[in-house]
Amino acid sequence: MVGRFIVADGIEGAGKTTQLAFMHEYLEQAGYSVVVTREPGGTTLGEEIRALLLGHRHDGMALTTETLLMFAARAEHLERVIRPALGRGDWVLCDRFTDATYAYQGGGRGLALEQIADLETWVQGHLRPDLTLLFDLSVEVGLARAGKRSAADRFEQEDQAFFERVRATYWERALQNPNRYRIVNANQPIEAVRREVESILAAITL
Ligand code: T5A
């Protein structure tokens, strides 16, 4: 059996983590072996890097450092979790992946997208997600949801204009790669989003 690599991405509070749990349930019920993981993180080292990236001990970290740490965590994740799982024929459901680097470090912070593309090729080779679900909703609603859940991390303290650029970059990428992306209307009740996501999964598990 051939595994599939599926990513959930989007701005803060879009409901990715909530929907990934439903996707996991749906795919397991359909008989697939599924690995659920996240970025930055997904390995012991990656989770330590995540703490450096999201915590406030290194506020003002250089953009190059931030980007390289994202890719360092990703290299470890690919080597230890993602490639082995796909090799076994498992499905991998990942909460964020390289599109988040394009959107946050590229669109949000202004790093040249070509530099991210170079790192992507170096770290990933030819590996790209088979499908990316872009959970889209307004920045106001997303930040309000994320704010209710926990204290702001190093990214969540950015202003509205930053997240508008992040959202716009996700849209640009989705429109450039329509075969790989599905845009999900995340500004609906949880059960309605779930139905939309499950109809997408139904189409690829036929
Ligand atoms: N980052 C990451 C980069 O800058 N570059 C990169 O390369 C990568 C990989 C990660 C941060 O790192 C940055 C981006 C991020 O800022 P994180 O904690 O993983 O940090 O951030 P998020 O993925 O944004 O986590 P959130 O929890 O904020 O968002 P989710 O997972 O989209 O949302 P979820 O499911 O946790 O839901 C949030 C709240 O909303 C409710 C939930 O119950 C929960 O309380 N909710 C809804 N409420 C109403 N209607 C719905 N449809 C709802 N869906 C969920």
CSV table of C-alpha atoms and ligand atoms in Angstrom, one decimal:
chain,number,residue,atom,x,y,z
A,1,MET,CA,0.0,0.0,0.0
A,2,VAL,CA,1.2,3.5,-0.8
A,3,GLY,CA,1.2,6.0,2.1
A,4,ARG,CA,-0.1,9.6,1.6
A,5,PHE,CA,1.4,12.8,3.1
A,6,ILE,CA,-1.4,15.2,4.0
A,7,VAL,CA,-0.8,18.6,5.6
A,8,ALA,CA,-3.2,20.9,7.4
A,9,ASP,CA,-2.1,24.5,7.3
A,10,GLY,CA,-3.4,28.1,7.8
A,11,ILE,CA,-3.3,31.0,10.2
A,12,GLU,CA,-3.5,30.7,14.0
A,13,GLY,CA,-6.8,29.4,15.4
A,14,ALA,CA,-8.0,28.1,12.0
A,15,GLY,CA,-9.0,24.7,13.6
A,16,LYS,CA,-6.2,22.6,12.1
A,17,THR,CA,-5.5,20.6,15.3
A,18,THR,CA,-9.2,20.0,15.9
A,19,GLN,CA,-9.8,18.8,12.3
A,20,LEU,CA,-6.7,16.6,12.2
A,21,ALA,CA,-8.2,14.6,15.1
A,22,PHE,CA,-11.3,14.0,13.1
A,23,MET,CA,-9.3,13.2,10.0
A,24,HIS,CA,-7.3,10.6,12.0
A,25,GLU,CA,-10.5,9.0,13.1
A,26,TYR,CA,-12.0,9.0,9.6
A,27,LEU,CA,-8.9,7.4,8.0
A,28,GLU,CA,-8.5,4.8,10.7
A,29,GLN,CA,-12.1,3.8,10.3
A,30,ALA,CA,-11.5,3.5,6.6
A,31,GLY,CA,-8.7,1.0,7.5
A,32,TYR,CA,-5.6,3.1,7.0
A,33,SER,CA,-2.6,3.1,9.3
A,34,VAL,CA,-2.1,6.8,10.3
A,35,VAL,CA,0.6,8.8,11.9
A,36,VAL,CA,-0.4,12.3,13.2
A,37,THR,CA,2.4,14.7,13.8
A,38,ARG,CA,3.2,18.4,13.8
A,39,GLU,CA,5.6,21.2,12.9
A,40,PRO,CA,7.7,22.6,14.3
A,41,GLY,CA,8.2,19.5,16.3
A,42,GLY,CA,7.2,15.8,15.8
A,43,THR,CA,10.5,14.4,17.3
A,44,THR,CA,12.3,14.9,20.6
A,45,LEU,CA,14.8,17.3,19.1
A,46,GLY,CA,12.1,19.0,17.0
A,47,GLU,CA,10.0,19.6,20.1
A,48,GLU,CA,13.0,21.2,21.8
A,49,ILE,CA,13.5,23.4,18.7
A,50,ARG,CA,9.8,24.3,18.8
A,51,ALA,CA,10.2,25.5,22.4
A,52,LEU,CA,13.0,27.8,21.3
A,53,LEU,CA,11.0,29.1,18.3
A,54,LEU,CA,7.6,29.7,20.1
A,55,GLY,CA,8.8,30.7,23.6
A,56,HIS,CA,9.8,34.2,24.5
A,57,ARG,CA,13.4,33.6,25.7
A,58,HIS,CA,14.6,34.5,22.2
A,59,ASP,CA,12.3,37.4,21.2
A,60,GLY,CA,14.0,39.3,18.4
A,61,MET,CA,15.7,36.1,17.0
A,62,ALA,CA,17.3,36.8,13.6
A,63,LEU,CA,15.0,35.8,10.7
A,64,THR,CA,17.8,33.6,9.2
A,65,THR,CA,18.1,31.8,12.6
A,66,GLU,CA,14.3,31.4,12.8
A,67,THR,CA,14.1,30.0,9.3
A,68,LEU,CA,17.1,27.6,9.7
A,69,LEU,CA,15.6,26.3,13.0
A,70,MET,CA,12.3,25.6,11.2
A,71,PHE,CA,14.2,23.6,8.6
A,72,ALA,CA,16.5,21.9,11.2
A,73,ALA,CA,13.4,20.6,13.0
A,74,ARG,CA,11.9,19.6,9.6
A,75,ALA,CA,15.1,17.7,8.6
A,76,GLU,CA,14.9,15.7,11.8
A,77,HIS,CA,11.1,15.1,11.4
A,78,LEU,CA,11.6,13.9,7.8
A,79,GLU,CA,14.4,11.5,8.7
A,80,ARG,CA,12.9,10.0,11.8
A,81,VAL,CA,9.1,10.2,11.3
A,82,ILE,CA,7.8,11.2,7.9
A,83,ARG,CA,9.9,9.2,5.5
A,84,PRO,CA,9.8,6.0,7.6
A,85,ALA,CA,6.0,6.3,8.0
A,86,LEU,CA,5.5,6.8,4.2
A,87,GLY,CA,8.0,4.0,3.6
A,88,ARG,CA,5.8,1.6,5.7
A,89,GLY,CA,2.8,2.7,3.6
A,90,ASP,CA,1.3,4.7,6.5
A,91,TRP,CA,-0.6,7.9,6.0
A,92,VAL,CA,1.0,11.0,7.5
A,93,LEU,CA,-1.2,13.8,8.8
A,94,CYS,CA,0.9,16.8,9.6
A,95,ASP,CA,-0.2,19.9,11.5
A,96,ARG,CA,1.7,22.5,9.3
A,97,PHE,CA,4.7,22.0,7.0
A,98,THR,CA,6.8,24.0,4.6
A,99,ASP,CA,3.9,26.2,3.4
A,100,ALA,CA,4.0,27.7,6.8
A,101,THR,CA,7.6,28.7,6.3
A,102,TYR,CA,6.7,30.4,3.0
A,103,ALA,CA,3.7,32.1,4.7
A,104,TYR,CA,5.3,33.2,8.0
A,105,GLN,CA,9.0,33.7,7.3
A,106,GLY,CA,8.4,34.6,3.7
A,107,GLY,CA,5.1,36.5,3.5
A,108,GLY,CA,4.9,37.6,7.2
A,109,ARG,CA,8.6,38.5,7.8
A,110,GLY,CA,9.8,39.3,4.3
A,111,LEU,CA,12.4,36.6,3.6
A,112,ALA,CA,12.8,36.0,-0.1
A,113,LEU,CA,10.7,33.1,-1.3
A,114,GLU,CA,13.6,31.9,-3.5
A,115,GLN,CA,15.7,31.4,-0.4
A,116,ILE,CA,13.0,29.3,1.2
A,117,ALA,CA,12.7,27.3,-2.0
A,118,ASP,CA,16.4,26.6,-1.9
A,119,LEU,CA,16.2,25.3,1.6
A,120,GLU,CA,13.1,23.3,0.7
A,121,THR,CA,15.0,21.5,-2.0
A,122,TRP,CA,18.1,20.9,0.1
A,123,VAL,CA,16.2,19.5,3.1
A,124,GLN,CA,13.3,17.7,1.4
A,125,GLY,CA,14.7,16.7,-2.0
A,126,HIS,CA,11.7,15.9,-4.1
A,127,LEU,CA,9.3,15.2,-1.2
A,128,ARG,CA,6.2,17.4,-1.1
A,129,PRO,CA,2.9,16.8,0.5
A,130,ASP,CA,0.4,14.9,-1.6
A,131,LEU,CA,-2.4,17.2,-0.4
A,132,THR,CA,-2.5,20.4,1.6
A,133,LEU,CA,-5.7,21.5,3.3
A,134,LEU,CA,-5.6,25.2,3.7
A,135,PHE,CA,-8.0,26.1,6.6
A,136,ASP,CA,-9.0,29.7,5.7
A,137,LEU,CA,-10.7,32.3,7.9
A,138,SER,CA,-10.4,35.9,8.7
A,139,VAL,CA,-7.5,37.0,10.8
A,140,GLU,CA,-9.8,38.5,13.4
A,141,VAL,CA,-11.7,35.3,14.0
A,142,GLY,CA,-8.5,33.1,14.0
A,143,LEU,CA,-6.7,35.3,16.5
A,144,ALA,CA,-9.7,35.5,18.8
A,145,ARG,CA,-10.0,31.7,18.8
A,146,ALA,CA,-6.2,31.3,19.5
A,147,GLY,CA,-6.3,34.0,22.1
A,148,LYS,CA,-9.0,32.2,24.1
A,149,ARG,CA,-7.0,29.0,24.1
A,150,SER,CA,-3.7,30.1,25.5
A,151,ALA,CA,-1.2,33.0,26.1
A,152,ALA,CA,0.3,34.5,23.0
A,153,ASP,CA,3.5,32.7,21.8
A,154,ARG,CA,6.3,34.5,19.9
A,155,PHE,CA,4.3,34.4,16.6
A,156,GLU,CA,0.9,35.2,18.1
A,157,GLN,CA,2.2,38.5,19.4
A,158,GLU,CA,2.6,39.8,15.9
A,159,ASP,CA,0.1,42.5,14.6
A,160,GLN,CA,-2.9,42.0,12.3
A,161,ALA,CA,-1.0,43.2,9.2
A,162,PHE,CA,1.6,40.4,9.7
A,163,PHE,CA,-1.2,37.8,9.7
A,164,GLU,CA,-2.9,39.4,6.7
A,165,ARG,CA,0.4,38.9,4.8
A,166,VAL,CA,0.6,35.3,6.1
A,167,ARG,CA,-2.9,34.6,4.9
A,168,ALA,CA,-2.4,36.3,1.5
A,169,THR,CA,0.8,34.1,1.0
A,170,TYR,CA,-1.1,30.9,1.7
A,171,TRP,CA,-3.7,32.0,-0.9
A,172,GLU,CA,-1.1,32.8,-3.5
A,173,ARG,CA,0.5,29.4,-3.0
A,174,ALA,CA,-2.8,27.6,-3.1
A,175,LEU,CA,-3.8,29.4,-6.3
A,176,GLN,CA,-0.4,28.6,-7.9
A,177,ASN,CA,-0.7,24.8,-7.1
A,178,PRO,CA,-4.4,24.0,-7.4
A,179,ASN,CA,-3.8,20.2,-7.7
A,180,ARG,CA,-2.1,20.0,-4.3
A,181,TYR,CA,-4.3,22.4,-2.3
A,182,ARG,CA,-7.9,22.3,-1.1
A,183,ILE,CA,-9.2,25.5,0.5
A,184,VAL,CA,-11.5,24.7,3.4
A,185,ASN,CA,-13.9,27.4,4.8
A,186,ALA,CA,-12.8,27.3,8.4
A,187,ASN,CA,-15.2,30.1,9.4
A,188,GLN,CA,-18.0,27.6,10.0
A,189,PRO,CA,-19.1,25.6,13.1
A,190,ILE,CA,-16.7,22.7,13.9
A,191,GLU,CA,-19.1,20.0,12.5
A,192,ALA,CA,-19.6,21.9,9.2
A,193,VAL,CA,-15.8,22.1,8.7
A,194,ARG,CA,-15.6,18.4,9.6
A,195,ARG,CA,-18.1,17.5,6.9
A,196,GLU,CA,-16.2,19.6,4.3
A,197,VAL,CA,-12.9,17.9,5.2
A,198,GLU,CA,-14.4,14.5,5.2
A,199,SER,CA,-15.8,15.0,1.7
A,200,ILE,CA,-12.3,15.8,0.5
A,201,LEU,CA,-10.9,12.7,2.2
A,202,ALA,CA,-13.7,10.6,0.7
A,203,ALA,CA,-12.6,11.7,-2.8
A,204,ILE,CA,-9.0,10.6,-2.2
A,205,THR,CA,-9.8,7.3,-0.4
A,206,LEU,CA,-12.2,5.9,-3.0
B,1,T5A,N1,5.5,28.4,12.1
B,1,T5A,C1,5.4,27.1,11.9
B,1,T5A,C2,6.3,29.2,11.3
B,1,T5A,O1,6.4,30.4,11.4
B,1,T5A,N2,7.0,28.6,10.2
B,1,T5A,C3,6.9,27.2,10.0
B,1,T5A,O2,7.6,26.7,9.1
B,1,T5A,C4,6.1,26.5,10.9
B,1,T5A,C5,5.9,25.0,10.7
B,1,T5A,C6,3.2,27.1,15.5
B,1,T5A,C7,3.7,28.5,15.1
B,1,T5A,O3,4.9,28.3,14.3
B,1,T5A,C8,4.7,29.1,13.2
B,1,T5A,C9,3.3,29.2,12.9
B,1,T5A,C10,2.7,29.2,14.3
B,1,T5A,O4,2.6,30.5,14.7
B,1,T5A,P1,1.1,26.4,16.8
B,1,T5A,O5,0.8,26.4,18.3
B,1,T5A,O6,1.3,25.0,16.2
B,1,T5A,O7,2.4,27.2,16.6
B,1,T5A,O8,0.1,27.3,16.1
B,1,T5A,P2,-1.2,26.9,15.4
B,1,T5A,O9,-0.9,25.8,14.5
B,1,T5A,O10,-1.7,28.1,14.8
B,1,T5A,O11,-2.1,26.4,16.6
B,1,T5A,P3,-3.5,26.9,17.0
B,1,T5A,O12,-3.9,25.9,18.1
B,1,T5A,O13,-3.5,28.3,17.2
B,1,T5A,O14,-4.4,26.7,15.7
B,1,T5A,P4,-5.2,25.5,15.2
B,1,T5A,O15,-4.5,24.2,15.4
B,1,T5A,O16,-5.5,25.8,13.8
B,1,T5A,O17,-6.6,25.6,15.9
B,1,T5A,P5,-7.2,24.6,17.0
B,1,T5A,O18,-7.8,23.4,16.4
B,1,T5A,O19,-6.2,24.3,18.1
B,1,T5A,O20,-8.4,25.5,17.5
B,1,T5A,C11,-8.1,26.7,18.3
B,1,T5A,C12,-9.4,27.0,19.2
B,1,T5A,O21,-10.5,27.3,18.3
B,1,T5A,C13,-11.5,26.3,18.6
B,1,T5A,C14,-10.9,25.1,19.3
B,1,T5A,O22,-11.8,24.5,20.1
B,1,T5A,C15,-9.8,25.8,20.1
B,1,T5A,O23,-10.3,26.3,21.3
B,1,T5A,N3,-12.1,26.0,17.3
B,1,T5A,C16,-13.2,26.5,16.8
B,1,T5A,N4,-14.1,27.4,17.3
B,1,T5A,C17,-15.2,27.7,16.6
B,1,T5A,N5,-15.4,27.2,15.3
B,1,T5A,C18,-14.6,26.3,14.8
B,1,T5A,N6,-14.8,25.8,13.5
B,1,T5A,C19,-13.4,25.9,15.5
B,1,T5A,N7,-12.4,25.1,15.2
B,1,T5A,C20,-11.6,25.2,16.3
